[in-house]
Short mmCIF file of C-alpha atoms and ligand atoms in Angstrom, two decimals:
data_model
loop_
_atom_site.label_atom_id
_atom_site.label_comp_id
_atom_site.label_asym_id
_atom_site.label_seq_id
_atom_site.Cartn_x
_atom_site.Cartn_y
_atom_site.Cartn_z
CA UNK A 30 22.67 35.21 -13.91
CA UNK A 31 25.84 32.64 -14.31
CA UNK A 32 27.42 32.01 -10.76
CA UNK A 33 24.79 34.27 -9.13
CA UNK A 34 21.87 33.62 -7.36
CA UNK A 35 18.58 35.18 -6.24
CA UNK A 36 16.91 35.35 -2.85
CA UNK A 37 13.78 37.01 -2.68
CA UNK A 38 12.52 37.44 1.06
CA UNK A 39 8.93 38.31 1.26
CA UNK A 40 9.00 40.32 4.79
CA UNK A 41 5.11 40.01 6.35
CA UNK A 42 4.92 36.74 4.85
CA UNK A 43 1.75 35.85 6.58
CA UNK A 44 0.02 38.97 5.36
CA UNK A 45 -2.79 39.05 2.85
CA UNK A 46 -0.89 40.65 0.00
CA UNK A 47 1.87 38.35 0.10
CA UNK A 48 -0.72 35.50 0.46
CA UNK A 49 -2.99 36.63 -2.31
CA UNK A 50 -0.88 38.48 -4.68
CA UNK A 51 3.11 38.04 -4.03
CA UNK A 52 3.53 34.25 -3.66
CA UNK A 53 0.87 33.59 -6.38
CA UNK A 54 3.29 35.58 -8.94
CA UNK A 55 6.68 34.54 -7.92
CA UNK A 56 4.95 30.71 -8.48
CA UNK A 57 3.55 32.01 -11.94
CA UNK A 58 6.82 33.35 -12.85
CA UNK A 59 8.43 29.83 -11.70
CA UNK A 60 6.04 28.13 -13.89
CA UNK A 61 6.59 30.26 -16.87
CA UNK A 62 10.60 29.75 -16.49
CA UNK A 63 11.36 33.06 -15.95
CA UNK A 64 13.00 33.10 -12.62
CA UNK A 65 16.58 32.91 -12.51
CA UNK A 66 18.32 29.17 -12.46
CA UNK A 67 19.37 29.77 -8.81
CA UNK A 68 16.54 31.01 -6.68
CA UNK A 69 15.26 30.98 -2.84
CA UNK A 70 12.26 32.45 -1.71
CA UNK A 71 11.99 33.25 1.85
CA UNK A 72 8.77 34.23 4.11
CA UNK A 73 9.99 36.47 7.10
CA UNK A 74 7.45 37.53 9.73
CA UNK A 75 6.96 37.69 13.31
CA UNK A 76 4.57 34.69 13.61
CA UNK A 77 6.19 31.31 14.39
CA UNK A 78 6.18 28.59 11.73
CA UNK A 79 8.17 25.74 10.11
CA UNK A 80 9.11 25.76 6.41
CA UNK A 81 6.66 23.04 6.09
CA UNK A 82 3.82 25.44 7.29
CA UNK A 83 4.48 28.21 5.15
CA UNK A 84 4.62 26.00 2.06
CA UNK A 85 0.93 24.69 3.29
CA UNK A 86 0.26 28.18 3.52
CA UNK A 87 1.34 29.19 0.16
CA UNK A 88 0.22 25.99 -1.48
CA UNK A 89 -3.36 27.12 -0.79
CA UNK A 90 -3.20 30.10 -2.94
CA UNK A 91 -1.15 28.62 -6.08
CA UNK A 92 -2.61 28.24 -8.95
CA UNK A 93 -1.77 27.28 -12.50
CA UNK A 94 -2.63 29.39 -15.38
CA UNK A 95 -5.11 27.55 -17.08
CA UNK A 96 -6.55 24.82 -15.02
CA UNK A 97 -5.08 21.37 -15.41
CA UNK A 98 -2.24 22.07 -17.47
CA UNK A 99 0.23 19.20 -17.52
CA UNK A 100 3.00 19.88 -14.92
CA UNK A 101 1.12 21.72 -12.88
CA UNK A 102 1.32 19.83 -9.45
CA UNK A 103 4.99 18.85 -10.53
CA UNK A 104 5.95 22.31 -10.88
CA UNK A 105 4.27 23.67 -7.65
CA UNK A 106 6.32 20.91 -5.71
CA UNK A 107 9.36 22.07 -7.01
CA UNK A 108 8.70 25.57 -6.33
CA UNK A 109 7.51 25.05 -2.63
CA UNK A 110 10.81 23.19 -2.33
CA UNK A 111 12.64 26.65 -3.04
CA UNK A 112 10.46 28.47 -0.07
CA UNK A 113 11.73 28.70 3.05
CA UNK A 114 10.35 30.55 6.19
CA UNK A 115 12.44 32.67 9.01
CA UNK A 116 10.42 34.34 12.10
CA UNK A 117 11.64 37.53 13.45
CA UNK A 118 11.12 41.02 14.85
CA UNK A 119 10.76 43.43 11.78
CA UNK A 120 12.93 45.61 14.04
CA UNK A 121 15.42 43.32 15.21
CA UNK A 122 19.01 43.37 13.54
CA UNK A 123 19.48 39.73 14.87
CA UNK A 124 16.65 38.26 13.04
CA UNK A 125 17.69 39.83 10.16
CA UNK A 126 21.19 38.30 10.86
CA UNK A 127 20.10 35.20 11.14
CA UNK A 128 18.23 35.40 7.88
CA UNK A 129 21.75 36.77 6.35
CA UNK A 130 22.89 33.44 7.85
CA UNK A 131 20.46 30.84 6.10
CA UNK A 132 20.23 33.35 2.84
CA UNK A 133 24.28 32.59 2.67
CA UNK A 134 23.82 28.92 3.10
CA UNK A 135 21.49 28.60 0.18
CA UNK A 136 23.65 31.09 -1.80
CA UNK A 137 26.40 28.44 -1.34
CA UNK A 138 29.02 30.71 -2.42
CA UNK A 139 27.35 32.30 -5.72
CA UNK A 140 27.09 36.07 -6.30
CA UNK A 141 23.99 36.90 -3.80
CA UNK A 142 21.65 38.75 -5.17
CA UNK A 143 18.87 40.23 -2.81
CA UNK A 144 15.24 41.33 -3.31
CA UNK A 145 13.38 42.08 -0.39
CA UNK A 146 9.34 42.57 -0.45
CA UNK A 147 8.21 44.84 1.91
CA UNK A 148 5.01 43.38 2.47
CA UNK A 149 4.28 45.25 5.93
CA UNK A 150 2.78 48.40 6.84
CA UNK A 151 4.80 51.68 6.01
CA UNK A 152 5.57 52.48 9.60
CA UNK A 153 7.81 49.51 9.72
CA UNK A 154 9.81 50.00 6.47
CA UNK A 155 12.48 52.09 7.93
CA UNK A 156 12.98 49.25 10.73
CA UNK A 157 13.38 46.48 8.21
CA UNK A 158 15.53 48.25 5.85
CA UNK A 159 17.84 49.46 8.49
CA UNK A 160 18.17 45.97 9.98
CA UNK A 161 18.31 44.07 6.43
CA UNK A 162 20.32 46.74 4.64
CA UNK A 163 23.27 46.35 7.00
CA UNK A 164 24.04 42.47 6.59
CA UNK A 165 23.99 43.26 2.93
CA UNK A 166 25.79 45.99 2.53
CA UNK A 167 29.15 44.24 2.40
CA UNK A 168 27.84 41.78 -0.70
CA UNK A 169 28.90 41.85 -3.92
CA UNK A 170 25.34 41.36 -5.38
CA UNK A 171 22.84 43.76 -5.61
CA UNK A 172 20.18 44.36 -2.66
CA UNK A 173 16.82 45.90 -3.80
CA UNK A 174 13.52 46.61 -1.99
CA UNK A 175 10.14 46.69 -2.87
CA UNK A 176 7.71 48.92 -1.35
CA UNK A 177 4.15 49.69 -1.59
CA UNK A 178 1.96 52.45 -0.88
CA UNK A 179 0.89 54.29 1.33
CA UNK A 180 4.20 56.39 1.00
CA UNK A 181 3.06 58.74 3.78
CA UNK A 182 -0.24 60.79 3.99
CA UNK A 183 0.94 63.90 2.23
CA UNK A 184 3.81 65.68 1.01
CA UNK A 185 5.76 65.97 4.51
CA UNK A 186 5.26 62.69 5.74
CA UNK A 187 6.09 61.18 2.29
CA UNK A 188 9.23 63.21 2.08
CA UNK A 189 9.95 62.10 5.80
CA UNK A 190 9.94 58.53 4.72
CA UNK A 191 12.14 59.02 1.79
CA UNK A 192 14.78 60.71 3.51
CA UNK A 193 14.67 58.01 6.26
CA UNK A 194 14.89 55.23 3.50
CA UNK A 195 17.48 56.89 1.94
CA UNK A 196 19.56 56.89 5.08
CA UNK A 197 20.13 53.14 4.41
CA UNK A 198 19.72 53.00 0.82
CA UNK A 199 20.50 54.63 -2.67
CA UNK A 200 17.53 55.45 -4.62
CA UNK A 201 18.28 52.76 -7.25
CA UNK A 202 17.79 50.12 -4.69
CA UNK A 203 14.30 51.49 -4.08
CA UNK A 204 11.63 49.96 -6.22
CA UNK A 205 8.07 51.84 -5.47
CA UNK A 206 5.62 49.60 -6.80
CA UNK A 207 2.23 51.19 -7.88
CA UNK A 208 0.56 47.80 -9.18
CA UNK A 209 -1.54 49.67 -11.75
CA UNK A 210 1.69 50.44 -13.69
CA UNK A 211 1.77 46.66 -14.19
CA UNK A 212 -1.56 46.21 -15.97
CA UNK A 213 -1.69 44.94 -19.43
CA UNK A 214 -3.80 47.91 -20.70
CA UNK A 215 -1.82 50.47 -18.78
CA UNK A 216 1.56 49.32 -20.31
CA UNK A 217 -0.12 49.49 -23.68
CA UNK A 218 -0.86 52.92 -23.01
CA UNK A 219 2.20 53.94 -24.72
CA UNK A 220 2.27 51.78 -27.32
CA UNK A 221 -1.14 52.91 -28.57
CA UNK A 222 -0.28 56.44 -28.41
CA UNK A 223 3.46 56.42 -29.68
CA UNK A 224 3.42 53.73 -32.28
CA UNK A 225 0.00 54.38 -34.23
CA UNK A 226 -0.26 57.25 -36.28
CA UNK A 227 -4.23 57.37 -35.98
CA UNK A 228 -3.56 58.41 -32.54
CA UNK A 229 -0.28 60.36 -31.90
CA UNK A 230 -1.49 63.63 -33.64
CA UNK A 231 -4.30 63.79 -32.03
CA UNK A 232 -2.96 63.59 -28.37
CA UNK A 233 -3.44 67.42 -27.86
CA UNK A 234 -6.10 70.01 -26.74
CA UNK A 235 -6.66 70.67 -30.51
CA UNK A 236 -8.25 67.27 -30.57
CA UNK A 237 -9.18 65.96 -27.05
CA UNK A 238 -11.68 67.72 -25.24
CA UNK A 239 -11.53 65.75 -21.85
CA UNK A 240 -10.17 62.63 -20.35
CA UNK A 241 -11.61 60.58 -18.01
CA UNK A 242 -9.89 58.18 -15.44
CA UNK A 243 -12.60 56.16 -13.89
CA UNK A 244 -11.95 53.23 -11.20
CA UNK A 245 -14.85 51.57 -9.45
CA UNK A 246 -15.35 48.75 -7.27
CA UNK A 247 -18.58 46.88 -6.38
CA UNK A 248 -17.57 46.01 -2.82
CA UNK A 249 -16.92 48.05 0.39
CA UNK A 250 -13.94 48.31 2.74
CA UNK A 251 -14.91 44.84 4.24
CA UNK A 252 -12.56 44.50 7.25
CA UNK A 253 -10.08 46.72 5.79
CA UNK A 254 -11.63 49.64 7.43
CA UNK A 255 -8.92 50.37 9.76
CA UNK A 256 -6.59 51.08 7.11
CA UNK A 257 -8.83 52.71 4.73
CA UNK A 258 -9.86 55.04 7.04
CA UNK A 259 -6.62 56.50 7.74
CA UNK A 260 -6.46 56.97 4.02
CA UNK A 261 -9.55 57.60 2.29
CA UNK A 262 -10.10 57.07 -1.27
CA UNK A 263 -8.02 60.18 -2.61
CA UNK A 264 -4.75 58.63 -1.04
CA UNK A 265 -5.98 55.22 -1.91
CA UNK A 266 -6.42 55.39 -5.56
CA UNK A 267 -6.38 58.78 -6.96
CA UNK A 268 -3.29 59.98 -5.79
CA UNK A 269 -1.37 57.09 -6.75
CA UNK A 270 -3.21 54.55 -9.60
CA UNK A 271 -5.00 57.39 -11.49
CA UNK A 272 -2.59 59.61 -11.36
CA UNK A 273 0.18 57.46 -12.57
CA UNK A 274 -2.00 56.39 -15.48
CA UNK A 275 -2.79 60.30 -16.24
CA UNK A 276 1.06 60.97 -16.13
CA UNK A 277 1.71 58.08 -18.67
CA UNK A 278 -0.97 59.38 -20.71
CA UNK A 279 0.05 63.03 -21.04
CA UNK A 280 3.46 63.22 -20.59
CA UNK A 281 5.52 64.18 -23.66
CA UNK A 282 7.59 61.73 -25.79
CA UNK A 283 10.48 60.52 -23.77
CA UNK A 284 14.04 60.43 -25.58
CA UNK A 285 14.00 56.49 -25.36
CA UNK A 286 11.99 53.95 -23.49
CA UNK A 287 14.74 53.81 -21.01
CA UNK A 288 13.50 54.23 -17.60
CA UNK A 289 14.98 57.37 -16.65
CA UNK A 290 13.75 58.86 -20.15
CA UNK A 291 10.37 57.83 -19.15
CA UNK A 292 10.24 58.89 -15.63
CA UNK A 293 12.10 62.16 -16.48
CA UNK A 294 8.93 62.84 -19.02
CA UNK A 295 6.30 62.04 -16.17
CA UNK A 296 7.94 64.25 -13.56
CA UNK A 297 7.54 67.24 -16.16
CA UNK A 298 4.00 66.38 -16.54
CA UNK A 299 3.09 66.26 -13.07
CA UNK A 300 5.01 69.48 -12.02
CA UNK A 301 2.85 71.06 -14.92
CA UNK A 302 -0.18 70.09 -13.20
CA UNK A 303 -1.94 72.63 -11.07
CA UNK A 304 -2.67 72.03 -7.38
CA UNK A 305 -6.04 70.47 -7.24
CA UNK A 306 -8.19 72.98 -5.53
CA UNK A 307 -11.39 72.17 -2.95
CA UNK A 308 -13.99 73.23 -5.72
CA UNK A 309 -12.75 70.81 -8.29
CA UNK A 310 -13.62 67.95 -5.87
CA UNK A 311 -16.64 66.16 -4.80
CA UNK A 312 -16.53 63.62 -2.26
CA UNK A 313 -18.68 60.62 -1.12
CA UNK A 314 -19.09 57.71 1.47
CA UNK A 315 -21.70 54.93 0.90
CA UNK A 316 -24.22 54.28 3.31
CA UNK A 317 -26.55 51.34 3.95
CA UNK A 318 -29.06 49.85 1.26
CA UNK A 319 -31.39 47.00 1.16
CA UNK A 320 -31.91 46.06 -2.39
CA UNK A 321 -33.31 42.39 -3.69
CA UNK A 322 -33.97 40.93 -0.07
CA UNK A 323 -30.15 41.80 0.74
CA UNK A 324 -29.23 44.46 2.81
CA UNK A 325 -25.82 46.27 2.47
CA UNK A 326 -23.83 47.81 5.07
CA UNK A 327 -22.75 51.24 5.27
CA UNK A 328 -18.85 52.42 5.37
CA UNK A 329 -19.33 53.61 9.22
CA UNK A 330 -21.01 50.03 9.81
CA UNK A 331 -17.67 48.12 9.33
CA UNK A 332 -16.64 47.70 12.86
CA UNK A 333 -12.60 48.64 11.98
CA UNK A 334 -14.58 52.16 11.10
CA UNK A 335 -14.63 54.74 13.51
CA UNK A 336 -17.97 55.99 14.40
CA UNK A 337 -18.92 59.27 12.82
CA UNK A 338 -15.90 58.88 10.19
CA UNK A 339 -15.98 61.29 7.68
CA UNK A 340 -13.53 59.49 5.26
CA UNK A 341 -14.30 59.51 1.81
CA UNK A 342 -15.18 56.49 -0.04
CA UNK A 343 -15.99 58.19 -3.20
CA UNK A 344 -14.26 61.01 -5.07
CA UNK A 345 -14.49 62.75 -8.27
CA UNK A 346 -12.20 65.64 -9.18
CA UNK A 347 -11.10 67.87 -12.11
CA UNK A 348 -7.18 68.37 -12.68
CA UNK A 349 -5.44 70.33 -15.00
CA UNK A 350 -2.11 70.68 -16.99
CA UNK A 351 -0.85 73.91 -17.27
CA UNK A 352 1.23 73.28 -20.63
CA UNK A 353 1.06 74.07 -24.43
CA UNK A 354 -0.39 70.66 -25.34
CA UNK A 355 -2.96 70.31 -22.50
CA UNK A 356 -4.13 74.05 -21.88
CA UNK A 357 -7.81 73.99 -20.36
CA UNK A 358 -8.39 70.09 -21.16
CA UNK A 359 -10.21 68.76 -17.90
CA UNK A 360 -8.63 65.41 -16.81
CA UNK A 361 -11.58 63.97 -14.52
CA UNK A 362 -10.91 61.70 -12.29
CA UNK A 363 -13.47 59.12 -10.54
CA UNK A 364 -12.80 56.62 -7.81
CA UNK A 365 -15.33 55.04 -5.33
CA UNK A 366 -15.84 51.77 -3.16
CA UNK A 367 -19.20 50.17 -3.16
CA UNK A 368 -20.70 51.48 -6.70
CA UNK A 369 -22.89 49.20 -9.00
CA UNK A 370 -20.19 47.61 -10.91
CA UNK A 371 -16.07 47.05 -11.04
CA UNK A 372 -14.32 48.72 -13.48
CA UNK A 373 -11.15 50.45 -14.30
CA UNK A 374 -11.01 52.56 -17.48
CA UNK A 375 -9.59 55.49 -19.58
CA UNK A 376 -11.82 57.72 -21.79
CA UNK A 377 -11.00 59.94 -24.20
CA UNK A 378 -13.42 62.27 -25.45
CA UNK A 379 -12.64 63.89 -28.57
CA UNK A 380 -13.88 67.20 -29.87
CA UNK A 381 -16.47 67.53 -32.31
CA UNK A 382 -15.68 67.66 -36.56
CA UNK A 383 -15.42 71.33 -37.38
CA UNK A 384 -18.10 72.11 -39.88
CA UNK A 385 -19.39 68.45 -39.55
CA UNK A 386 -21.70 68.31 -42.55
CA UNK A 387 -23.72 65.78 -40.45
CA UNK A 388 -23.95 67.23 -37.63
CA UNK A 389 -27.33 69.25 -38.46
CA UNK A 390 -29.44 68.87 -41.69
CA UNK A 391 -31.98 71.62 -43.01
CA UNK A 392 -34.77 70.74 -40.78
CA UNK A 393 -32.36 71.20 -37.91
CA UNK A 394 -32.45 67.53 -36.68
CA UNK A 395 -28.91 66.19 -35.41
CA UNK A 396 -27.71 63.46 -37.44
CA UNK A 397 -24.48 62.47 -35.89
CA UNK A 398 -24.86 60.87 -32.54
CA UNK A 399 -21.44 61.87 -30.43
CA UNK A 400 -18.26 62.75 -30.63
CA UNK A 401 -15.69 60.32 -30.97
CA UNK A 402 -14.63 58.59 -27.68
CA UNK A 403 -11.51 56.29 -27.28
CA UNK A 404 -12.02 53.58 -24.38
CA UNK A 405 -9.21 51.60 -22.63
CA UNK A 406 -10.76 49.06 -20.40
CA UNK A 407 -8.07 48.06 -17.99
CA UNK A 408 -10.50 45.59 -16.27
CA UNK A 409 -12.20 43.66 -16.06
CA UNK A 410 -12.39 42.11 -19.56
CA UNK A 411 -9.68 43.81 -21.26
CA UNK A 412 -10.72 45.93 -24.32
CA UNK A 413 -9.90 49.17 -26.68
CA UNK A 414 -12.64 50.47 -28.33
CA UNK A 415 -13.45 53.84 -30.45
CA UNK A 416 -16.67 55.22 -30.77
CA UNK A 417 -17.44 56.38 -34.33
CA UNK A 418 -20.15 57.82 -36.28
CA UNK A 419 -21.44 55.44 -38.61
CA UNK A 420 -24.40 55.21 -41.33
CA UNK A 421 -26.96 52.87 -40.42
CA UNK A 422 -27.29 50.61 -43.63
CA UNK A 423 -30.35 51.41 -45.39
CA UNK A 424 -31.75 53.78 -48.12
CA UNK A 425 -32.20 56.54 -45.20
CA UNK A 426 -29.72 58.60 -43.78
CA UNK A 427 -29.52 57.83 -40.34
CA UNK A 428 -26.42 58.04 -38.25
CA UNK A 429 -25.55 55.44 -35.23
CA UNK A 430 -23.03 55.70 -32.55
CA UNK A 431 -20.82 52.32 -33.36
CA UNK A 432 -17.73 50.74 -32.03
CA UNK A 433 -14.31 49.66 -33.44
CA UNK A 434 -13.81 47.07 -30.94
CA UNK A 435 -10.53 45.28 -29.92
CA UNK A 436 -11.60 42.91 -27.11
CA UNK A 437 -8.46 40.94 -25.65
CA UNK A 438 -10.34 37.96 -24.97
CA UNK A 439 -11.16 37.34 -28.65
CA UNK A 440 -8.04 38.48 -30.14
CA UNK A 441 -5.16 36.95 -27.98
CA UNK A 442 -5.12 33.53 -26.52
CA UNK A 443 -3.91 32.91 -23.15
CA UNK A 444 -4.25 34.62 -19.74
CA UNK A 445 -3.14 38.08 -19.12
CA UNK A 446 -0.48 38.23 -16.35
CA UNK A 447 -1.13 39.56 -13.29
CA UNK A 448 0.30 42.98 -12.51
CA UNK A 449 2.58 41.55 -9.82
CA UNK A 450 4.18 39.33 -11.94
CA UNK A 451 5.58 41.58 -14.22
CA UNK A 452 6.59 43.89 -11.53
CA UNK A 453 8.38 41.35 -9.77
CA UNK A 454 10.35 40.30 -12.71
CA UNK A 455 11.26 43.92 -13.87
CA UNK A 456 12.43 44.40 -10.22
CA UNK A 457 14.52 41.10 -10.45
CA UNK A 458 15.79 42.47 -13.64
CA UNK A 459 16.45 45.56 -12.48
CA UNK A 460 14.15 47.38 -14.86
CA UNK A 461 12.97 50.41 -13.16
CA UNK A 462 10.39 51.95 -15.84
CA UNK A 463 7.53 50.90 -14.00
CA UNK A 464 8.47 51.70 -10.58
CA UNK A 465 8.18 55.44 -9.01
CA UNK A 466 10.96 57.52 -8.44
CA UNK A 467 11.01 59.84 -5.79
CA UNK A 468 10.56 62.96 -7.48
CA UNK A 469 7.66 61.64 -8.91
CA UNK A 470 6.42 60.48 -5.65
CA UNK A 471 7.16 64.39 -4.22
CA UNK A 472 5.20 65.83 -7.56
CA UNK A 473 2.06 63.37 -7.36
CA UNK A 474 1.72 64.82 -3.44
CA UNK A 475 2.20 68.32 -4.36
CA UNK A 476 -1.18 68.14 -6.50
CA UNK A 477 -3.22 66.28 -3.95
CA UNK A 478 -1.64 67.65 -0.55
CA UNK A 479 -3.32 70.92 -0.45
CA UNK A 480 -6.85 69.84 -0.91
CA UNK A 481 -6.68 66.64 1.14
CA UNK A 482 -5.29 69.50 4.10
CA UNK A 483 -8.57 71.65 3.48
CA UNK A 484 -10.86 68.81 3.31
CA UNK A 485 -9.81 67.38 6.34
CA UNK A 486 -8.99 70.77 8.31
CA UNK A 487 -12.64 72.08 7.50
CA UNK A 488 -14.32 68.36 8.12
CA UNK A 489 -15.85 68.46 4.81
CA UNK A 490 -18.99 66.29 4.92
CA UNK A 491 -18.94 63.65 2.18
CA UNK A 492 -22.30 63.15 0.11
CA UNK A 493 -23.55 60.28 1.17
CA UNK A 494 -24.41 57.25 -1.75
CA UNK A 495 -26.43 54.28 -1.53
CA UNK A 496 -23.89 50.99 -1.45
CA UNK A 497 -24.13 49.68 -5.22
CA UNK A 498 -25.28 52.79 -6.50
CA UNK A 499 -23.57 54.83 -9.38
CA UNK A 500 -22.32 57.41 -6.59
CA UNK A 501 -23.40 61.18 -5.60
CA UNK A 502 -25.02 63.31 -7.88
CA UNK A 503 -22.25 65.92 -7.09
CA UNK A 504 -19.93 64.11 -9.47
CA UNK A 505 -22.29 65.03 -12.76
CA UNK A 506 -22.27 68.68 -11.23
CA UNK A 507 -18.91 68.76 -11.12
CA UNK A 508 -18.24 67.32 -14.59
CA UNK A 509 -21.03 69.65 -15.74
CA UNK A 510 -19.07 72.70 -14.65
CA UNK A 511 -16.79 71.84 -17.55
CA UNK A 512 -19.39 70.99 -20.21
CA UNK A 513 -18.64 67.38 -19.59
CA UNK A 514 -20.54 64.28 -19.57
CA UNK A 515 -19.07 60.94 -17.74
CA UNK A 516 -18.67 58.46 -20.44
CA UNK A 517 -19.61 55.51 -18.52
CA UNK A 518 -22.64 57.00 -17.40
CA UNK A 519 -24.19 58.00 -20.57
C1 BG6 B 627 -5.09 48.55 -3.79
C2 BG6 B 627 -6.30 49.45 -3.01
O1 BG6 B 627 -3.92 49.62 -4.30
O2 BG6 B 627 -5.86 48.89 -4.92
C3 BG6 B 627 -7.55 48.79 -2.65
O3 BG6 B 627 -5.33 49.91 -1.96
C4 BG6 B 627 -8.08 48.76 -4.06
O4 BG6 B 627 -8.48 49.55 -2.06
C5 BG6 B 627 -6.96 47.81 -4.93
O5 BG6 B 627 -9.16 47.62 -3.81
C6 BG6 B 627 -7.65 47.72 -6.27
O6 BG6 B 627 -6.63 46.56 -7.01
P1 BG6 B 627 -6.98 46.01 -8.28
O7 BG6 B 627 -5.61 45.51 -8.96
O8 BG6 B 627 -8.11 44.92 -7.70
O9 BG6 B 627 -8.06 46.94 -9.22
#
């Protein structure tokens, strides 16, 4: 960085995301010596707080990668010394010009590079950007803004937000985060596909029968109902996290690994997708449930959720890509809260071997158990495994569905960095590959907006499922319409 400095301002410093993810990720980067030599971290929020109070607040959530690693407390102390706080309103130019003054002081004449992380509700984005970009516009260094979903509720409101931000910022200054893109296994998706001869040629309708993108959490909205009820699971998980994975999975080979080349291919595949139809969606909502002497609340029992809410906490959907590679292949998505387990995975079900010798014996009994299935388990316990048919050792001829299993915890030492670490580092380094470009966002909304409108316009009642269950049975019928079984259930 030479004579340059980087200031990272976390706007909304006392919020949950900042405390749980952003400050710890910044510290982890510092710990690994990934931050530039000259950096400062500022917290900005409305509440009054001293630098010391901010440091105390942050220090409660910082952890070193592996417990009791050497230098941990020493490093923490050094990091906290670089953290400061400024209190101000989000729509106040005065607040941001005072911040600017403090930033300049810390920058002490070096080329100032500034990163603002807007960890605040989106209705405040434009106010902050207007105030903060004004002071920064006259500088030599770069100024970048990280924003995180929700980016609107549909095509129109998202387009509106983009246009408002672009009044003050160039597209290159906007870093739209989708934290799933920072997850190790999601990054690995392209490596797996493009650098392994055994997979790349199979990546099409010729060999793949269906693809499943599954997200489940074993807890409900618990206090986040106020936010969640406005959006629902389709906007919270499917339109962004799962669709981003789908785009990476299904895109054509990019010209290079450059951000623009990759994002061009993602946009192309998103634009080839059919708009989701109402008959290809199942929605659900969790209801209260008593199990093992414990009672679990219904979604509508959450005090922050309006009574009688129809907001889905579960959805399953069948999506299609109308291009030569994927014509007719169902991409099934399933996302839900308050289910029996916490898991995110990508499952690729291959076709059966044509004329398979082991499919049937003369007696008519089937020998092979199943078609091949490739699973990328994004979390927990990151793993990649491939289900194959294998002969059970012995004198007879019996086949078994077995697994070639790459379990990360066995194969690789060390902890896997949190998604926010990678994304923050990329934003500092100006690497845009894992951030969402505005045309990608438009294409993503175009797929979901019509069905969201129909669901909400017709007030479609979600199918109730018990807290802690596997979700509504409707999801099975949806898959069955396409002759598919969910791989996480069978
Ligand atoms: C967020 C959603 O984007 O992702 C939350 O708003 C969800 O509802 C969270 O709980 C899940 O993230 P992760 O990384 O814990 O799987």
